[in-house]
Tab-separated table of C-alpha atoms in Angstrom:
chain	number	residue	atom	x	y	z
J	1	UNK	CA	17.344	-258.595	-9.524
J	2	UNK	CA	19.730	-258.022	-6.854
J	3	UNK	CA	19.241	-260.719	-3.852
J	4	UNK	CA	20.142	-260.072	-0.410
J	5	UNK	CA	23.431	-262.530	0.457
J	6	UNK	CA	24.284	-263.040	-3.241
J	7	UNK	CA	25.560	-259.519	-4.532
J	8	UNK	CA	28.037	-259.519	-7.464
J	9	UNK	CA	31.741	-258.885	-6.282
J	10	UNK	CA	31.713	-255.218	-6.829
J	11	UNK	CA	28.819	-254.342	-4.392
J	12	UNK	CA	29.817	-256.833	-2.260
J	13	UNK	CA	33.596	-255.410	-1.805
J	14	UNK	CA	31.906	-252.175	-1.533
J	15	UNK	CA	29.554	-253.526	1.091
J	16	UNK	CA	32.533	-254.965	2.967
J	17	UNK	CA	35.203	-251.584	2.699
J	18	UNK	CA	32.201	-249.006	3.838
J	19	UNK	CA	31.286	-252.335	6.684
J	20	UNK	CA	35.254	-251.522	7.659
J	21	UNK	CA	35.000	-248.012	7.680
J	22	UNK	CA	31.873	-247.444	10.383
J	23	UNK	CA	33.245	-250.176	12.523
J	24	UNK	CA	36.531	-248.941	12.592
J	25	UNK	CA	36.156	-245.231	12.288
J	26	UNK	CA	32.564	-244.214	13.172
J	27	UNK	CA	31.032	-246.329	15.700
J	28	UNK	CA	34.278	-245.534	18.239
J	29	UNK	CA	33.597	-241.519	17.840
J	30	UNK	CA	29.733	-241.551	17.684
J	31	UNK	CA	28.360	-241.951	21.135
J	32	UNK	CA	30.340	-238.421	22.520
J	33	UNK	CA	29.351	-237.428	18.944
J	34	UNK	CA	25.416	-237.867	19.825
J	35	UNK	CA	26.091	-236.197	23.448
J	36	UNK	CA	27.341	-232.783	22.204
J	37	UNK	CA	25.513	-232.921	19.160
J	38	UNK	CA	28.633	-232.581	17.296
J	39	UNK	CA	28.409	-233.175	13.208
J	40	UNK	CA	31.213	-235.255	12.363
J	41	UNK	CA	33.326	-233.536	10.087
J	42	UNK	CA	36.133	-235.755	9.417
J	43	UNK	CA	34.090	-238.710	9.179
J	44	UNK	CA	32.635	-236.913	6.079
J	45	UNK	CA	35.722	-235.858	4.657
J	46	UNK	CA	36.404	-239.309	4.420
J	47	UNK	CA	33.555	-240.572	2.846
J	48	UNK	CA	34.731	-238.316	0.711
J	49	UNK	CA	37.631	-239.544	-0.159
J	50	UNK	CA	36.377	-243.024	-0.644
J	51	UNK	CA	33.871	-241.830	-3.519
J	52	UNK	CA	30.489	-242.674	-1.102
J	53	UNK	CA	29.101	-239.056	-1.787
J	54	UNK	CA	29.628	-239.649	-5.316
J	55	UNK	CA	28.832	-243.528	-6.009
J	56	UNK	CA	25.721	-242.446	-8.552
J	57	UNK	CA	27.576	-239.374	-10.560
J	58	UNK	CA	29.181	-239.874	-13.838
J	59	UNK	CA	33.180	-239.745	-13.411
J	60	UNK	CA	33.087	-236.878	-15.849
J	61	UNK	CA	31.471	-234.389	-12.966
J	62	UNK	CA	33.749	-235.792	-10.676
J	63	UNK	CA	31.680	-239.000	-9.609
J	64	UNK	CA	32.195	-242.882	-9.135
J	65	UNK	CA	30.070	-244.091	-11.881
J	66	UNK	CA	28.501	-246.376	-10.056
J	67	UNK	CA	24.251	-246.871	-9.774
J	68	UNK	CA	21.588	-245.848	-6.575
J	69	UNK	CA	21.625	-249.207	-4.846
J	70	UNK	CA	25.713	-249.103	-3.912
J	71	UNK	CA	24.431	-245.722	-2.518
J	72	UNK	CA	21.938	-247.538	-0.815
J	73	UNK	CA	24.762	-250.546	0.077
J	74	UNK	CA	27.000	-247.662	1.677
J	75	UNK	CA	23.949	-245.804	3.672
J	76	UNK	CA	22.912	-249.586	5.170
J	77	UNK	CA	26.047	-249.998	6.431
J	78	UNK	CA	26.507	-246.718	8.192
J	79	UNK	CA	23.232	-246.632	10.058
J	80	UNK	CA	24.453	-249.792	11.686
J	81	UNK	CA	26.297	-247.763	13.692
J	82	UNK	CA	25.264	-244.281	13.363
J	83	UNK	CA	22.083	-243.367	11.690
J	84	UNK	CA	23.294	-239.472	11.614
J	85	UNK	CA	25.927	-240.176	9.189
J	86	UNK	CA	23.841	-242.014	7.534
J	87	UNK	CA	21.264	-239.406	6.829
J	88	UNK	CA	24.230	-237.155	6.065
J	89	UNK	CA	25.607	-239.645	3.189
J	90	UNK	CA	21.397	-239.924	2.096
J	91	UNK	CA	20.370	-236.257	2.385
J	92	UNK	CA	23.566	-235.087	0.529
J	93	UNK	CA	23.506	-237.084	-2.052
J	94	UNK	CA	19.780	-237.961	-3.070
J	95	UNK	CA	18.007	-234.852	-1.760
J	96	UNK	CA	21.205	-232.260	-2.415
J	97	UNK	CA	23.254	-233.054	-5.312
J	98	UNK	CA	20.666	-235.477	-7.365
J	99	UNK	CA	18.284	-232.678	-8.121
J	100	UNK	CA	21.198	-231.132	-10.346
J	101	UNK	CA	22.178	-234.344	-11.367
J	102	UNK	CA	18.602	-235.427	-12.967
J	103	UNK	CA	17.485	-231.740	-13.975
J	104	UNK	CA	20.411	-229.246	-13.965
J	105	UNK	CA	21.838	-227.656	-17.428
J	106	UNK	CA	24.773	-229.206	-17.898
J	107	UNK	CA	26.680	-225.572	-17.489
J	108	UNK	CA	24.932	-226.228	-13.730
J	109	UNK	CA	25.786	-229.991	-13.508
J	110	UNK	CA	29.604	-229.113	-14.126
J	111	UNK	CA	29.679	-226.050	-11.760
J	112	UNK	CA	28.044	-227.604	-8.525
J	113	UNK	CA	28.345	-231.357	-8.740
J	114	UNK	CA	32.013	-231.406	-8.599
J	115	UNK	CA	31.652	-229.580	-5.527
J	116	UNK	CA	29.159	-231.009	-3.653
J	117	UNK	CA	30.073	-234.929	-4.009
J	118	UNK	CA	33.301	-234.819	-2.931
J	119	UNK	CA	33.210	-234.818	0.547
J	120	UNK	CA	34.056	-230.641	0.952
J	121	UNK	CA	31.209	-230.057	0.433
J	122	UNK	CA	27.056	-230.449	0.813
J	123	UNK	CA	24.060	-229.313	-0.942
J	124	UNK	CA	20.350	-229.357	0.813
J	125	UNK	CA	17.130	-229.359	-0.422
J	126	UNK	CA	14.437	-226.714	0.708
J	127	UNK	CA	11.125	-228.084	0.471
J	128	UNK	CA	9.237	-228.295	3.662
J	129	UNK	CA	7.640	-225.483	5.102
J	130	UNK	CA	5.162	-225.294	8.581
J	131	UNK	CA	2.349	-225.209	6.178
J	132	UNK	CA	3.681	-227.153	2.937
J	133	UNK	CA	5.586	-230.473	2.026
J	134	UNK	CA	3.111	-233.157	0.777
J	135	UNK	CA	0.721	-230.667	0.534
J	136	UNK	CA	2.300	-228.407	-2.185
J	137	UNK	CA	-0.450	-226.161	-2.337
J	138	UNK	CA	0.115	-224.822	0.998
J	139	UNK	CA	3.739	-223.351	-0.339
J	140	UNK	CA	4.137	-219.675	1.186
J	141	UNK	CA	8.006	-219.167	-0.274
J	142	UNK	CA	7.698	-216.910	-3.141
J	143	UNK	CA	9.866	-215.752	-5.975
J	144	UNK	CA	9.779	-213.198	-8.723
J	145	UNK	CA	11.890	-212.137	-11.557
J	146	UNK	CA	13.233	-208.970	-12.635
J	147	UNK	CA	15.808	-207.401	-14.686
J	148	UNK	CA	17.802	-211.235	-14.998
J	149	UNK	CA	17.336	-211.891	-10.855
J	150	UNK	CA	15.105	-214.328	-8.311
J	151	UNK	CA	14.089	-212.360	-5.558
J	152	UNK	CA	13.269	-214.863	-3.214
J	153	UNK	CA	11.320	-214.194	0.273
J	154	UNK	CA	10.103	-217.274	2.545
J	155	UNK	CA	11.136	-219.755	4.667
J	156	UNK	CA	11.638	-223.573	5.138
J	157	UNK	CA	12.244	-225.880	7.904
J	158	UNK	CA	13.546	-229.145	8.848
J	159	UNK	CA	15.936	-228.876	6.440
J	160	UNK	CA	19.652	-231.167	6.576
J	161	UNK	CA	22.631	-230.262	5.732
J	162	UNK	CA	21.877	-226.857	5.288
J	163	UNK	CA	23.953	-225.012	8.082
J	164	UNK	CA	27.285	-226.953	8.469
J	165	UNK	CA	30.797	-225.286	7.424
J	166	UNK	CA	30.686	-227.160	4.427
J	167	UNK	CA	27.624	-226.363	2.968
J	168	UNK	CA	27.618	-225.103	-0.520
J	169	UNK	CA	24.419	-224.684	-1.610
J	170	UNK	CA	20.382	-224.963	-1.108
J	171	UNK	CA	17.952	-225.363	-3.467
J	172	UNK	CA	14.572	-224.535	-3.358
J	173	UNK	CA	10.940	-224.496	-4.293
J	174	UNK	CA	9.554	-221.717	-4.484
J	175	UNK	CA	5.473	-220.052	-6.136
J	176	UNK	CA	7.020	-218.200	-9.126
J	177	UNK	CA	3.160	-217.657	-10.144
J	178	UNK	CA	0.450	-218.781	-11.132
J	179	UNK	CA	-0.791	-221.691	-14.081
J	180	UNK	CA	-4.539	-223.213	-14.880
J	181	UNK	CA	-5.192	-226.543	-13.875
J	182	UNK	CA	-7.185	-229.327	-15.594
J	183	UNK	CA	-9.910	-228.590	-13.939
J	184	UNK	CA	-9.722	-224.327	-15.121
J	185	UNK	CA	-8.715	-223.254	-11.221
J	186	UNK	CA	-5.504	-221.468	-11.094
J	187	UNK	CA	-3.286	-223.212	-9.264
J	188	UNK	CA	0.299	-222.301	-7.712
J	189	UNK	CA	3.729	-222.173	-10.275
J	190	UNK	CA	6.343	-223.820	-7.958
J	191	UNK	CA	9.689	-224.440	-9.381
J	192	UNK	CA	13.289	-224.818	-7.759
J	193	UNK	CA	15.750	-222.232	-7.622
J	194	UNK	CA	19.653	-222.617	-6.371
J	195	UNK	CA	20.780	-220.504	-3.869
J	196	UNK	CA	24.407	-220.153	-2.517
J	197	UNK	CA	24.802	-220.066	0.971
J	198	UNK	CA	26.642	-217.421	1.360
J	199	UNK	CA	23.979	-215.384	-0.497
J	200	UNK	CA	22.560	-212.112	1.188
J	201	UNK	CA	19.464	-212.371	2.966
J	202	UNK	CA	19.845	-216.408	3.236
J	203	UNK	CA	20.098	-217.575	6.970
J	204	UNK	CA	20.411	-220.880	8.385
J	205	UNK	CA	19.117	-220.583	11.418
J	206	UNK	CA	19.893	-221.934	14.472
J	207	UNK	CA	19.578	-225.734	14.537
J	208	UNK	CA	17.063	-227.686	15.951
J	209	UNK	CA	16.769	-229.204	19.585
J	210	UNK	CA	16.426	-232.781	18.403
J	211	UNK	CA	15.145	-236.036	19.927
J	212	UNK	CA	17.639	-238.064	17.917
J	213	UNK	CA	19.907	-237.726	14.498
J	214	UNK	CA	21.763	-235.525	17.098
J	215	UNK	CA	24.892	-235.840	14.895
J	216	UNK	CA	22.880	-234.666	11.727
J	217	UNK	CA	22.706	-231.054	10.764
J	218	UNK	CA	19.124	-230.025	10.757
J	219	UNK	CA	18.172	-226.121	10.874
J	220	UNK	CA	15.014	-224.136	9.684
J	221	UNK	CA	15.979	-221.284	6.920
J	222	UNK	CA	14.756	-218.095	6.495
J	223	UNK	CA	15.171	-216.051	2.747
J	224	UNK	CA	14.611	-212.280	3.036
J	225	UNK	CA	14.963	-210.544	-0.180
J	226	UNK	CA	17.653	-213.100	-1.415
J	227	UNK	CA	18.918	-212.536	-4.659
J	228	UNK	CA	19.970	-214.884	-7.696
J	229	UNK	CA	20.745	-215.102	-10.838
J	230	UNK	CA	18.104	-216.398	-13.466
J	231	UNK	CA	20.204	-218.890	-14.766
J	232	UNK	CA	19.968	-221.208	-11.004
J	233	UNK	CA	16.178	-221.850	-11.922
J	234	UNK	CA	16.856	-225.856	-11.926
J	235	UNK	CA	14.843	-227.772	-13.900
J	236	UNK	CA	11.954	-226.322	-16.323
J	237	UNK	CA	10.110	-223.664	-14.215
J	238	UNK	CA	6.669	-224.543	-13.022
J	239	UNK	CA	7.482	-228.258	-13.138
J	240	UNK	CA	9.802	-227.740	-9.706
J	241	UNK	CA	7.243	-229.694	-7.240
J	242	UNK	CA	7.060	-232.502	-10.243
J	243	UNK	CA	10.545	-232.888	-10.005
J	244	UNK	CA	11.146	-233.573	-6.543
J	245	UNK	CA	8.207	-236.139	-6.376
J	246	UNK	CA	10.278	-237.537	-9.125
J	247	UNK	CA	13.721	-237.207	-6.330
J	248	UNK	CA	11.169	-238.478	-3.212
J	249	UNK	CA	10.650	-241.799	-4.602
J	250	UNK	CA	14.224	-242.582	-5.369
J	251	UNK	CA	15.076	-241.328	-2.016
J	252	UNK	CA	12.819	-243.438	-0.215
J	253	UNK	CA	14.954	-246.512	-1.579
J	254	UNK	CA	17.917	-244.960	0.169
J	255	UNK	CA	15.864	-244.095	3.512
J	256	UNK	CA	14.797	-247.760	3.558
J	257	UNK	CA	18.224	-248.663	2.994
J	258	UNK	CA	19.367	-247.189	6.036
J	259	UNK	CA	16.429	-248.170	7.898
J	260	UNK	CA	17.568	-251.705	7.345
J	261	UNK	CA	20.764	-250.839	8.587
J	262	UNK	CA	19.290	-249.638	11.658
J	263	UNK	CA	17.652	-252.427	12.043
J	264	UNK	CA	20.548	-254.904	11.347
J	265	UNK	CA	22.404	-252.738	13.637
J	266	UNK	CA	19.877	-253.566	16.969
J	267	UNK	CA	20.159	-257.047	15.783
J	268	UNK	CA	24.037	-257.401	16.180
J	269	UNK	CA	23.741	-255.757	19.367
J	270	UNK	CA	20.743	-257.891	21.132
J	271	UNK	CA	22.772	-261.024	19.535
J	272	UNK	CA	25.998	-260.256	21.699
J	273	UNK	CA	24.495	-258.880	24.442
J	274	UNK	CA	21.989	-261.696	25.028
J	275	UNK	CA	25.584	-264.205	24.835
J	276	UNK	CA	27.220	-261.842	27.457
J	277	UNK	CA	24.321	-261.045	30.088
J	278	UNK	CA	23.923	-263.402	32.208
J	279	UNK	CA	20.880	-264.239	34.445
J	280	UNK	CA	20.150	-267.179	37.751
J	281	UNK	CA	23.570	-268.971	36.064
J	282	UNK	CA	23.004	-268.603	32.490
J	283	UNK	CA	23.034	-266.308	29.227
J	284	UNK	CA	20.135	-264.831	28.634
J	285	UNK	CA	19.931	-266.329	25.083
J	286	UNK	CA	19.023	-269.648	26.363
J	287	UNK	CA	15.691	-268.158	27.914
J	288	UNK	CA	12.983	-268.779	24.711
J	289	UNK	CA	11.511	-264.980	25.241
J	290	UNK	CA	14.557	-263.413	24.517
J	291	UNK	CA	15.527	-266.037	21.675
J	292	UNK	CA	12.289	-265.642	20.024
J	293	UNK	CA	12.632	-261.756	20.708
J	294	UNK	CA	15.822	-261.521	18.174
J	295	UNK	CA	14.684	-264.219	15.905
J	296	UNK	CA	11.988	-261.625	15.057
J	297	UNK	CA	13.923	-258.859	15.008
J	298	UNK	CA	15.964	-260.822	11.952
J	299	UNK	CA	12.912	-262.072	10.222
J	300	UNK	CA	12.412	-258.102	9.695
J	301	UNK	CA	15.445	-256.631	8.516
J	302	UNK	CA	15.535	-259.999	6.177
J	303	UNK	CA	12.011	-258.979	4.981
J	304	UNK	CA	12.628	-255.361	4.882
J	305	UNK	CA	16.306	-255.665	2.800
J	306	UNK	CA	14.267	-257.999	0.128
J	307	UNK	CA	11.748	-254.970	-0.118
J	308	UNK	CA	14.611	-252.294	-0.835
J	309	UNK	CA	16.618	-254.544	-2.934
J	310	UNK	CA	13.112	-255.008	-5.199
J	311	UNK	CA	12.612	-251.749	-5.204
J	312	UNK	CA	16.185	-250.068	-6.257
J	313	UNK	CA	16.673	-253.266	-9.055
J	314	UNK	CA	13.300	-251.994	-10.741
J	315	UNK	CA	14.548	-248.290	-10.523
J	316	UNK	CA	17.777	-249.350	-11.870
J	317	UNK	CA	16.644	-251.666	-14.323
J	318	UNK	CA	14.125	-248.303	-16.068
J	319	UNK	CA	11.183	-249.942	-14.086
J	320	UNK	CA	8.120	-248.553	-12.368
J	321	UNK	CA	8.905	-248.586	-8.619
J	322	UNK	CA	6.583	-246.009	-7.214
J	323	UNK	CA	4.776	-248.594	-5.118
J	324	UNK	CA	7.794	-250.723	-4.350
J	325	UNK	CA	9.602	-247.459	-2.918
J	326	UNK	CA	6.988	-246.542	-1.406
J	327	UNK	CA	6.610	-250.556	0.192
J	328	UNK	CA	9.911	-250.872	1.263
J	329	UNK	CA	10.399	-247.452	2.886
J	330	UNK	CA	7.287	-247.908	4.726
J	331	UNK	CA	8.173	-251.947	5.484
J	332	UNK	CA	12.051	-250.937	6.581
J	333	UNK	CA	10.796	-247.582	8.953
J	334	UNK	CA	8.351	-250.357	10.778
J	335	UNK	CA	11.354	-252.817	11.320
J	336	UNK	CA	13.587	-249.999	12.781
J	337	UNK	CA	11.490	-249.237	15.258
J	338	UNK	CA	10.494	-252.138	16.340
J	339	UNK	CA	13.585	-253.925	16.439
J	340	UNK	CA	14.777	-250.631	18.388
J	341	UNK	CA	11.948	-251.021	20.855
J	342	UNK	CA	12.852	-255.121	21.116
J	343	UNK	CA	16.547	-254.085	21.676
J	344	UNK	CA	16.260	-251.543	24.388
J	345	UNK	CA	13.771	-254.298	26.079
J	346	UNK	CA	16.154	-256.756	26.013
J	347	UNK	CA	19.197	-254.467	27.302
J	348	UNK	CA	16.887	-253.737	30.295
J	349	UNK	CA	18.139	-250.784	32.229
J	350	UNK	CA	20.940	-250.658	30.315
J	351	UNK	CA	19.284	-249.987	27.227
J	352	UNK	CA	17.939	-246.656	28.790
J	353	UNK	CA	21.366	-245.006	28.484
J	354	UNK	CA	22.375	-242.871	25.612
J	355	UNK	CA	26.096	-244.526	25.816
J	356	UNK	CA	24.352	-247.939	24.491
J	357	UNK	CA	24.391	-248.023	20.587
J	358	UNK	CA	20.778	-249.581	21.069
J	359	UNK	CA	19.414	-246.254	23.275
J	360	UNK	CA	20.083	-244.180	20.211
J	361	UNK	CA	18.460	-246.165	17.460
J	362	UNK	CA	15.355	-246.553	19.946
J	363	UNK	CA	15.483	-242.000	19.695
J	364	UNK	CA	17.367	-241.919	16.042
J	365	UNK	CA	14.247	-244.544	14.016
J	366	UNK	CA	11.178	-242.643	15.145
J	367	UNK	CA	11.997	-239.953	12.249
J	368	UNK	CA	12.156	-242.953	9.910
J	369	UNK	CA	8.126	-243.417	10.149
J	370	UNK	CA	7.947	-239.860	9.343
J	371	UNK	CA	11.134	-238.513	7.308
J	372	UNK	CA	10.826	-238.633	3.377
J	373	UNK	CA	6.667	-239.269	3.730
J	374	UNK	CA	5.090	-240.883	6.661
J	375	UNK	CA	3.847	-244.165	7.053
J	376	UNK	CA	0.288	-242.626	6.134
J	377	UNK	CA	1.688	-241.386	3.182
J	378	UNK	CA	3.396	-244.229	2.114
J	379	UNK	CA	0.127	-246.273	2.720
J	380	UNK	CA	-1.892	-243.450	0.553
J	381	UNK	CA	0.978	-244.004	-2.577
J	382	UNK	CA	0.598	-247.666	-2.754
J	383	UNK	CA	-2.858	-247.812	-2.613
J	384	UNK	CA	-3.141	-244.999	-5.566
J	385	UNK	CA	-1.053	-247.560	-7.426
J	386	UNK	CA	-3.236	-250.437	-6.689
J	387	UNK	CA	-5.972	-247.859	-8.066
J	388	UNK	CA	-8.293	-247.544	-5.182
């Protein structure tokens, strides 16, 4: 089991290189980056380059060979800094180009992955809709085939990744009919379908007025009488919602991941801020309330790390770890947000202004109780798997 402080050398030179990168290159770029809401294109290019969008993918489709947790190492370490690029890396890679990975043909997994894990660029997933994301059944996209071609006619939203320069592809669930349940009602035939971007009748939208993530891409899409060929069905068709629930869990390891590092990140701030503020002659660290303050704030990103380590060594390991996912995502959101809330309080006025690293993970971790299953959901999950 992998134990927070005592990696093995190759995650923990990973750890360290990616640490090097978002101190060096990201963090100096991403407070005018949150102000004009500008995605940060050469950052991704060279995450590119250093194999982060492809740490899970076999070398032979262009990947690193590595596993899910040094994805999860790489995400942690951006969201210190900047929890847009972080989403970027997490969306991109576990959402966009893992689909294909775990349930592509391998004609598809040699025609898209290469292009959407190196850095050039991104794939999105399509799932939500104002009526439909945990609740499948409320799924208004439709498709139907005819003559070898998905016609495909809806609409999704809150969607990232899906409108930047470099986006290559979107995939999608779709009702492609109908099947009997268990219980003899007929219930909706979802299934995923690939569609290029630059496919007629596919529009991105334009992008949403944000409170945080304002460096993320994030755009509701519209599909008017898009066609595609048969062959970009992904996966076996009816078994599309399945899937994802299948790409949901893993992803939660890799949203609590960066929920740590958001965390971890208001930690390192409140830490040298409460050494340089000083108050009636002295540093505000020697006053027990704001001592006691961060020494909290560390007892949860140490408690919420533990959970996400559990959870990605029983995934990588061929384990059950519905429950631990679902555990540490929930565990890791609650720790961003509060230590976000304890950081702004302890930057005072200061901590109110959108040039202070700490002002945007107080906006940025709100989505992190609600992104990738809310807290409600999470709590519904673990309980099913406690059996009441």
């Amino acid at each position: 089991m992998f134990t927070p402080g005592m990696l093995p050398d190759e995650y923990e030179d990973l750890r360290k290189s990616v640490a090097k990168f978002a101190d060096d290159e990201v963090a100096p770029v991403s407070a005018e980056a949150d102000a004009k809401h500008e995605f940060l294109y050469a950052q991704v290019a060279k995450m590119g380059e250093m194999g982060l969008f492809g740490l899970p993918f076999d070398e032979e489709y262009g990947g690193m060979g590595g596993d899910y947790f040094a994805l999860c190492l790489a995400i942690e370490e951006i969201a210190r800094v900047n929890q847009s690029l972080a989403i970027t890396l997490e969306a991109g890679v576990s959402l966009g180009a893992m689909p294909i990975y775990r349930f592509g043909t391998e004609e598809q997994k040699r025609e898209w992955l290469p292009q959407v894990i190196d850095g050039k660029g991104l794939a999105a997933f399509g799932l939500t809709e104002p009526e439909a994301g945990s609740d499948a059944g409320g799924t208004k996209t439709r498709a139907t085939l005819a003559d070898g071609q998905w016609t495909i006619n809806g609409s999704k939203c809150f969607i990232t990744n899906s409108g930047t320069d470099i986006t290559k592809l979107v995939t999608a669930t779709a009702v492609t009919g109908t099947r009997t349940g268990k219980d003899g009602t007929e219930k909706p035939e979802i299934s995923t379908i690939m569609i290029p971007t630059g496919t007629p009748g596919f529009t991105a939208e334009p992008a949403y007025d944000k409170v945080g993530w304002n460096s993320s891409d994030t755009h509701p899409l519209t599909f008017d009488g898009v066609q595609v060929p048969e062959a970009n069905l992904l996966g076996e068709r009816g078994r599309g919602y399945a899937n994802f629930l299948r790409i949901l869990d893993e992803g939660r390891i890799a949203v609590a991941a960066l929920s740590v590092g958001a965390a971890q990140g208001c930690v390192d701030e409140s830490v040298r801020y409460s050494k340089e503020r000083r108050t009636f002659g002295h540093p505000i660290k020697d006053y027990q309330g704001i001592s006691f303050k961060i020494a909290r704030m560390e007892a949860r990103v140490v408690a919420a790390r533990a959970a996400y380590y559990l959870a990605a060594s029983r995934m990588i390991a061929g384990l059950p770890f519905k429950k631990e996912a679902a555990i540490a995502k929930m565990v890791a959101g609650d720790a961003a947000m509060d230590n976000a809330r304890d950081a702004t309080q302890i930057f005072g006025g200061y901590g109110f202004m959108n040039e202070y690293l700490v002002a945007r993970h107080y906006r940025d971790s709100k989505i992190l109780e609600v992104g990738e299953g809310t807290t409600e959901v999470q709590l519904m999950l673990i309980a099913r798997e406690l059996g009441i």
